[in-house]
Amino acid sequence: MNIKIHRGLDQIGGCITEISTETTRVFIDFGQNLPGNGEPTTPDEDKELVERIFAQNKKEHEAVFYTHGHEDHVGLMEYIPDGVPQYMSNGTKDLLSIKYEVLYEGANLKVTDTLIKEFDQQEHSDALCRRTYAEQRLKLLGEVNVWQKTLPHKSPASIVIGDIKITPFFNCHSIYDSHMFLIEADGKRIWHTGDYREHGYMGKGLFPTLEKYATDIDVLITEGTMLNQDGKCIHEHEVSSRMASVMQTYKYVFVLASATDIERLASIKEAAKKARKPLCIWSLFLRRTMEFFTVRESKKSNGLFEFKPLCYSERLYGKLKRRGFVMVAGTSQIERIRDLLGTLPQEETLLIYSSWDGYYKIPEQVNVNPQYKEFREMFHNVMDIHTSGHADRQTIERVIKCVTPKEVICIHKEADAHL
């Protein structure tokens, strides 16, 4: 078995890993570069990169596997050649489908709106582009192969591509239904972790899984996002506890968080419950992801991942203003939230910023996506309460000691990061 890291040894995100034998090759992730990590690329350059990779080392049997649904792992899936099967977990496929369905519906409404109101032509053109993009992604997802999440106390099923066997194992990350892989061929065993952590609610299964299945490993390919950072990441339990404390201090609490991170949403929900405040949302995407998570995971989690938020409306405004609330929001709602803030006393209002602080601190990130900084600056009172979706250095070191591989390859890391 041969391993080639096309991208990821010296940057976070944009990962592309190729594993091949004489007759077969599989790729783990085809990710888009993150802003500020790797050279910025145009769609044409992305397409050319994928074509160039597939033109080299051609094999009789080929396939692409995705660890999870973040764009720095699935962002180039549209450029994969026809006839090359793509695989992801059914949870990832369903979550991405929700994302693109909501994007399509929003863009379609905007297209209609700009036609009726004769808005600026550029706004109409942008909406058309978003609608087309969403249509293309939904069509592509319809052709993607899936594996089912393994039931507790059951061994996962393997997928065979040529003479390579790939076995997916659930892991904990800051997006729903992330996976790592055992890859076997030519008498060799490779373990690819994908992005992972132990400090989430579902992270307790990390080391039991490794101890049971990651045995006799020749090569461990592990992410190293946090290698350059000292200190241990706090657990999601602690995130929730800190949130609950400040939620009791302020009457109106907004939380900026990802709609695809089931564990962070659970932390917010539990904190709101402790603070005795109703949990509200004002986003179609959040409503649909919460409904999806509830159907998929509520019973298995004894209610931790059950979500029954209030969907904010003008009709509820008076009641919520009297009682107070916790509202989960995303940057796409910035104008709505700005208008609502104008009706609330700023001394009683708080933003809990529960996303990576680089989005508002690092100039390159602010340049590409200024909404995080803009959202934050709308509030007089702001508190950062967050924990990483990635393993801290101590966890990475424990994983290596647990697996005891003959060789370690570290990807998804900064260029100067080392074990």
Coordinates of C-alpha atoms in Angstrom, one line a residue:
M1 CA 0.0 0.0 0.0
N2 CA 1.2 3.5 -0.9
I3 CA 0.2 6.7 0.8
K4 CA 0.3 10.2 -0.8
I5 CA -0.8 13.3 1.0
H6 CA -1.8 15.7 -1.8
R7 CA -2.7 18.4 0.6
G8 CA -2.8 18.8 4.4
L9 CA 0.7 18.3 5.6
D10 CA 1.3 22.0 6.0
Q11 CA -2.2 23.5 6.3
I12 CA -5.4 23.1 8.2
G13 CA -8.2 21.9 6.0
G14 CA -8.3 21.3 2.3
C15 CA -7.2 17.8 3.0
I16 CA -6.7 15.2 0.2
T17 CA -5.1 11.8 1.0
E18 CA -4.6 9.0 -1.5
I19 CA -4.0 5.4 -0.6
S20 CA -3.3 2.9 -3.4
T21 CA -2.2 -0.6 -4.3
E22 CA -1.3 -1.9 -7.8
T23 CA -4.9 -2.1 -8.9
T24 CA -6.9 0.1 -6.6
R25 CA -6.8 3.6 -4.9
V26 CA -9.1 5.4 -2.5
F27 CA -9.1 9.0 -1.5
I28 CA -10.0 10.3 2.0
D29 CA -11.6 13.7 1.6
F30 CA -11.4 16.2 -1.2
G31 CA -11.6 19.5 0.7
Q32 CA -11.7 23.1 -0.2
N33 CA -9.0 25.4 1.2
L34 CA -10.0 27.3 4.3
P35 CA -9.5 31.1 4.3
G36 CA -6.0 31.9 5.5
N37 CA -4.9 28.2 5.2
G38 CA -3.2 27.3 1.9
E39 CA -3.2 29.4 -1.2
P40 CA -6.6 30.9 -2.2
T41 CA -7.9 29.1 -5.3
T42 CA -10.6 29.8 -7.9
P43 CA -13.2 27.2 -9.0
D44 CA -11.3 26.7 -12.2
E45 CA -8.1 26.0 -10.2
D46 CA -9.9 23.6 -7.9
K47 CA -11.2 21.7 -10.9
E48 CA -7.8 21.6 -12.5
L49 CA -6.3 20.3 -9.3
V50 CA -8.7 17.4 -9.1
E51 CA -8.3 16.6 -12.8
R52 CA -4.5 16.5 -12.4
I53 CA -4.7 14.2 -9.3
F54 CA -7.0 11.8 -11.1
A55 CA -4.9 11.8 -14.3
Q56 CA -1.9 10.5 -12.3
N57 CA -1.5 7.0 -10.9
K58 CA -4.7 5.8 -12.5
K59 CA -6.1 2.6 -11.2
E60 CA -8.7 0.0 -12.3
H61 CA -10.7 0.6 -9.1
E62 CA -11.2 4.0 -7.5
A63 CA -13.4 5.7 -4.9
V64 CA -13.6 8.7 -2.6
F65 CA -14.5 8.6 1.1
Y66 CA -15.5 11.6 3.2
T67 CA -14.9 11.8 6.9
H68 CA -17.5 14.4 7.5
G69 CA -19.5 17.3 6.0
H70 CA -17.3 20.4 6.6
E71 CA -16.4 22.2 3.3
D72 CA -12.7 21.8 4.0
H73 CA -13.3 18.0 3.6
V74 CA -16.1 17.8 1.0
G75 CA -15.7 21.1 -0.8
L76 CA -14.3 19.7 -4.1
M77 CA -16.7 16.7 -4.4
E78 CA -18.4 18.3 -7.5
Y79 CA -15.1 17.9 -9.5
I80 CA -14.7 14.2 -8.9
P81 CA -14.8 12.4 -12.3
D82 CA -18.0 10.7 -13.4
G83 CA -17.8 7.0 -12.7
V84 CA -15.7 7.3 -9.5
P85 CA -18.1 6.4 -6.6
Q86 CA -18.2 8.7 -3.6
Y87 CA -19.0 7.6 -0.1
M88 CA -20.1 9.3 3.1
S89 CA -22.2 8.4 6.1
N90 CA -26.0 8.6 5.7
G91 CA -26.0 11.2 8.5
T92 CA -23.6 13.4 6.6
K93 CA -25.5 13.1 3.4
D94 CA -28.8 13.9 5.1
L95 CA -27.3 16.9 6.9
L96 CA -25.8 18.3 3.6
S97 CA -29.1 17.8 1.9
I98 CA -30.8 19.9 4.5
K99 CA -28.1 22.6 4.0
Y100 CA -28.5 22.8 0.3
E101 CA -32.3 22.5 0.3
V102 CA -32.5 25.5 2.6
L103 CA -30.0 27.4 0.4
Y104 CA -32.0 26.6 -2.7
E105 CA -35.3 27.7 -1.1
G106 CA -33.7 31.0 0.1
A107 CA -32.1 31.7 -3.2
N108 CA -35.2 30.9 -5.1
L109 CA -37.3 33.3 -3.0
K110 CA -34.6 36.0 -3.6
V111 CA -34.7 35.4 -7.4
T112 CA -38.5 35.9 -7.4
D113 CA -38.3 38.9 -5.1
T114 CA -35.7 40.7 -7.2
L115 CA -37.8 40.1 -10.3
I116 CA -41.0 41.5 -8.7
K117 CA -39.3 44.5 -7.1
E118 CA -36.9 45.1 -9.9
F119 CA -33.9 45.1 -7.5
D120 CA -30.3 45.6 -8.5
Q121 CA -29.3 43.2 -11.3
Q122 CA -26.2 42.1 -9.4
E123 CA -28.4 41.0 -6.5
H124 CA -30.6 39.0 -8.9
S125 CA -27.5 37.4 -10.5
D126 CA -26.0 36.5 -7.1
A127 CA -29.3 34.8 -6.1
L128 CA -29.3 32.8 -9.4
C129 CA -25.8 31.6 -8.8
R130 CA -26.6 30.4 -5.3
R131 CA -29.7 28.6 -6.6
T132 CA -27.7 26.9 -9.3
Y133 CA -25.0 25.9 -6.9
A134 CA -27.6 24.4 -4.5
E135 CA -29.3 22.5 -7.4
Q136 CA -26.0 21.0 -8.5
R137 CA -25.0 20.0 -5.0
L138 CA -28.4 18.3 -4.4
K139 CA -28.2 16.4 -7.6
L140 CA -24.7 15.3 -6.8
L141 CA -25.7 14.2 -3.3
G142 CA -28.4 12.0 -4.9
E143 CA -25.7 9.9 -6.5
V144 CA -23.5 9.6 -3.4
N145 CA -23.2 6.1 -1.7
V146 CA -23.7 5.9 2.0
W147 CA -23.0 3.7 5.0
Q148 CA -25.2 3.5 8.0
K149 CA -24.1 4.6 11.5
T150 CA -23.2 1.4 13.4
L151 CA -25.6 0.5 16.2
P152 CA -24.1 0.4 19.8
H153 CA -22.2 -2.9 20.6
K154 CA -22.2 -3.8 16.9
S155 CA -19.1 -4.1 14.6
P156 CA -19.2 -1.7 11.6
A157 CA -19.6 -3.1 8.1
S158 CA -16.7 -2.8 5.7
I159 CA -16.8 -1.4 2.1
V160 CA -14.5 -3.1 -0.4
I161 CA -13.1 -1.2 -3.4
G162 CA -10.9 -3.5 -5.5
D163 CA -8.4 -5.0 -3.1
I164 CA -8.8 -2.3 -0.5
K165 CA -11.2 -2.7 2.5
I166 CA -12.4 0.4 4.3
T167 CA -14.2 0.2 7.6
P168 CA -15.8 3.4 9.0
F169 CA -16.0 4.2 12.7
F170 CA -18.0 7.0 14.3
N171 CA -16.0 9.7 16.0
C172 CA -16.8 13.0 17.8
H173 CA -16.2 16.3 16.0
S174 CA -17.9 19.7 15.7
I175 CA -20.3 18.5 13.1
Y176 CA -22.8 15.6 13.1
D177 CA -21.9 12.1 12.1
S178 CA -18.1 12.4 11.6
H179 CA -16.1 9.2 11.0
M180 CA -12.6 7.7 11.0
F181 CA -11.4 4.8 8.9
L182 CA -9.5 1.5 9.1
I183 CA -8.0 0.9 5.6
E184 CA -6.6 -2.6 4.9
A185 CA -4.8 -4.0 1.8
D186 CA -1.6 -6.0 1.0
G187 CA -1.4 -7.2 4.6
K188 CA -1.1 -3.6 5.8
R189 CA -3.4 -1.6 8.1
I190 CA -3.8 2.2 8.1
W191 CA -5.9 4.1 10.6
H192 CA -7.1 7.6 9.4
T193 CA -8.6 9.6 12.2
G194 CA -10.3 12.4 10.2
D195 CA -11.1 15.3 12.5
Y196 CA -11.8 14.2 16.1
R197 CA -11.9 15.1 19.8
E198 CA -12.5 13.4 23.1
H199 CA -14.1 16.4 24.9
G200 CA -17.5 16.3 23.4
Y201 CA -20.5 14.4 24.7
M202 CA -19.9 11.6 22.2
G203 CA -16.2 11.6 22.6
K204 CA -16.2 9.0 25.4
G205 CA -16.2 6.3 22.7
L206 CA -12.8 7.4 21.2
F207 CA -10.4 5.3 23.2
P208 CA -12.6 2.2 23.6
T209 CA -13.0 2.2 19.7
L210 CA -9.2 2.6 19.3
E211 CA -8.4 -0.1 21.8
K212 CA -10.8 -2.6 20.2
Y213 CA -10.2 -2.0 16.5
A214 CA -7.0 0.1 16.0
T215 CA -4.7 -2.9 16.5
D216 CA -1.5 -3.9 14.6
I217 CA -1.6 -0.5 12.8
D218 CA 1.2 0.1 10.4
V219 CA 0.5 3.8 9.7
L220 CA -1.6 6.2 11.8
I221 CA -2.8 9.3 9.9
T222 CA -4.0 11.8 12.5
E223 CA -5.2 15.4 12.4
G224 CA -3.0 17.9 14.2
T225 CA -5.1 21.1 14.2
M226 CA -4.2 22.0 17.9
L227 CA -0.6 20.8 18.0
N228 CA 0.7 24.4 18.3
Q229 CA -1.6 25.2 21.2
D230 CA -0.9 24.5 24.8
G231 CA -3.5 23.5 27.4
K232 CA -6.4 21.1 27.5
C233 CA -9.7 21.8 25.8
I234 CA -12.7 22.2 28.2
H235 CA -15.5 19.6 27.8
E236 CA -18.9 20.5 26.4
H237 CA -20.3 20.0 29.9
E238 CA -18.1 22.9 31.0
V239 CA -19.2 25.0 28.0
S240 CA -22.8 24.4 29.0
S241 CA -22.1 25.2 32.7
R242 CA -20.4 28.5 31.9
M243 CA -23.3 29.4 29.5
A244 CA -25.9 28.7 32.2
S245 CA -24.1 31.0 34.6
V246 CA -24.1 34.1 32.3
M247 CA -27.6 33.3 31.0
Q248 CA -28.9 33.8 34.6
T249 CA -27.3 37.2 34.7
Y250 CA -28.7 38.7 31.5
K251 CA -32.4 38.8 30.4
Y252 CA -31.9 38.6 26.7
V253 CA -29.1 36.2 25.5
F254 CA -28.1 35.5 21.9
V255 CA -25.7 32.7 21.1
L256 CA -23.7 32.6 17.9
A257 CA -23.2 28.9 17.0
S258 CA -23.2 26.4 14.2
A259 CA -26.5 24.8 13.1
T260 CA -24.7 21.6 12.2
D261 CA -22.9 21.0 15.6
I262 CA -25.4 18.8 17.5
E263 CA -23.3 18.8 20.7
R264 CA -22.9 22.6 20.9
L265 CA -26.7 23.0 20.3
A266 CA -27.2 20.5 23.2
S267 CA -24.9 22.5 25.4
I268 CA -26.9 25.7 24.7
K269 CA -30.2 23.9 25.2
E270 CA -29.2 22.5 28.6
A271 CA -27.8 25.8 29.7
A272 CA -31.1 27.6 28.8
K273 CA -33.0 25.0 30.7
K274 CA -30.8 25.6 33.8
A275 CA -31.3 29.4 33.4
R276 CA -35.0 28.8 33.1
K277 CA -35.2 30.7 29.8
P278 CA -37.1 29.6 26.7
L279 CA -34.8 28.5 23.8
C280 CA -35.6 30.3 20.6
I281 CA -34.4 30.1 17.0
W282 CA -35.0 32.4 14.0
S283 CA -33.6 30.3 11.2
L284 CA -35.1 27.8 8.9
F285 CA -31.8 25.9 8.7
L286 CA -31.6 25.6 12.5
R287 CA -35.2 24.5 12.7
R288 CA -34.6 21.7 10.2
T289 CA -31.3 20.6 11.6
M290 CA -32.8 20.5 15.1
E291 CA -35.7 18.5 13.9
F292 CA -33.3 16.1 12.1
F293 CA -31.1 15.7 15.2
T294 CA -34.2 15.0 17.4
V295 CA -35.5 12.3 15.1
R296 CA -32.1 10.6 14.7
E297 CA -30.6 10.9 18.2
S298 CA -33.2 11.9 20.9
K299 CA -34.0 8.4 22.1
K300 CA -30.4 7.1 21.9
S301 CA -29.2 10.1 24.0
N302 CA -31.9 9.9 26.6
G303 CA -33.2 13.3 25.5
L304 CA -29.8 15.2 25.4
F305 CA -30.2 15.7 21.6
E306 CA -33.9 16.4 21.7
F307 CA -34.7 20.0 20.6
K308 CA -38.0 21.8 20.9
P309 CA -37.2 25.4 20.4
L310 CA -39.6 28.3 20.0
C311 CA -39.6 29.7 16.4
Y312 CA -39.4 33.4 16.9
S313 CA -42.1 35.6 15.4
E314 CA -43.6 39.0 15.9
R315 CA -46.5 37.4 17.7
L316 CA -44.2 36.1 20.4
Y317 CA -42.2 39.3 20.8
G318 CA -44.2 40.8 23.7
K319 CA -44.2 37.6 25.7
L320 CA -40.5 37.0 25.2
K321 CA -39.6 40.6 26.0
R322 CA -41.3 40.3 29.3
R323 CA -39.9 36.9 30.2
G324 CA -36.4 37.0 28.5
F325 CA -35.0 34.3 26.2
V326 CA -32.0 32.5 24.8
M327 CA -31.8 32.8 21.0
V328 CA -29.4 30.7 18.9
A329 CA -28.4 32.5 15.7
G330 CA -26.1 32.4 12.8
T331 CA -24.3 35.1 10.8
S332 CA -26.9 34.9 8.0
Q333 CA -29.4 36.5 10.3
I334 CA -27.4 39.5 11.1
E335 CA -29.9 42.1 9.7
R336 CA -32.9 40.5 11.5
I337 CA -30.9 40.4 14.8
R338 CA -29.8 44.0 14.4
D339 CA -33.4 45.1 14.1
L340 CA -34.5 43.1 17.1
L341 CA -31.6 44.5 19.2
G342 CA -32.9 48.0 18.5
T343 CA -35.9 47.2 20.6
L344 CA -34.0 45.7 23.6
P345 CA -32.1 47.4 26.5
Q346 CA -28.4 46.9 25.8
E347 CA -27.5 46.6 29.4
E348 CA -29.8 43.5 29.7
T349 CA -28.6 41.9 26.5
L350 CA -25.6 39.6 26.0
L351 CA -24.0 37.8 23.0
I352 CA -22.4 34.5 23.8
Y353 CA -19.9 34.0 21.0
S354 CA -19.6 30.2 20.7
S355 CA -17.5 29.9 17.5
W356 CA -13.7 30.0 16.7
D357 CA -12.3 33.3 17.7
G358 CA -10.1 33.4 14.6
Y359 CA -13.2 34.5 12.6
Y360 CA -13.1 37.9 14.2
K361 CA -9.4 38.2 15.3
I362 CA -7.5 37.1 12.2
P363 CA -7.5 39.7 9.4
E364 CA -7.5 37.1 6.6
Q365 CA -10.6 35.5 8.1
V366 CA -12.3 38.8 8.6
N367 CA -11.5 39.8 5.0
V368 CA -13.1 36.7 3.6
N369 CA -16.1 36.5 6.0
P370 CA -16.6 39.8 7.9
Q371 CA -20.1 38.7 9.3
Y372 CA -18.6 37.2 12.4
K373 CA -16.9 40.4 13.4
E374 CA -19.9 42.5 12.4
F375 CA -22.3 40.3 14.4
R376 CA -20.1 40.5 17.5
E377 CA -19.8 44.3 17.2
M378 CA -23.6 44.8 17.3
F379 CA -23.5 43.9 21.0
H380 CA -22.4 46.0 24.0
N381 CA -21.9 42.9 26.2
V382 CA -20.1 39.9 24.7
M383 CA -18.6 36.8 26.2
D384 CA -16.6 34.0 24.4
I385 CA -17.7 30.5 25.5
H386 CA -16.3 27.9 23.2
T387 CA -14.3 24.7 22.9
S388 CA -12.6 23.3 19.9
G389 CA -14.0 20.7 17.6
H390 CA -10.5 19.2 17.4
A391 CA -8.3 17.1 19.7
D392 CA -5.9 19.0 21.9
R393 CA -2.2 18.1 21.9
Q394 CA -2.6 15.8 25.0
T395 CA -5.3 13.8 23.3
I396 CA -3.4 13.4 20.1
E397 CA -0.4 12.1 22.1
R398 CA -2.7 9.7 24.0
V399 CA -4.1 8.4 20.6
I400 CA -0.6 7.7 19.3
K401 CA 0.3 5.8 22.5
C402 CA -2.9 3.9 22.4
V403 CA -2.6 2.8 18.7
T404 CA 1.2 2.3 18.9
P405 CA 1.6 2.5 15.1
K406 CA 4.9 1.8 13.3
E407 CA 4.6 5.2 11.6
V408 CA 2.7 8.4 12.2
I409 CA 1.6 11.0 9.6
C410 CA 0.2 14.2 10.9
I411 CA -2.1 16.2 8.6
H412 CA -4.6 19.0 8.9
K413 CA -2.0 21.0 10.8
E414 CA 0.0 24.2 10.5
A415 CA 3.3 24.0 8.6
D416 CA 5.5 24.5 11.7
A417 CA 3.4 22.1 13.9
H418 CA 5.2 19.0 15.1
L419 CA 4.5 16.1 17.5

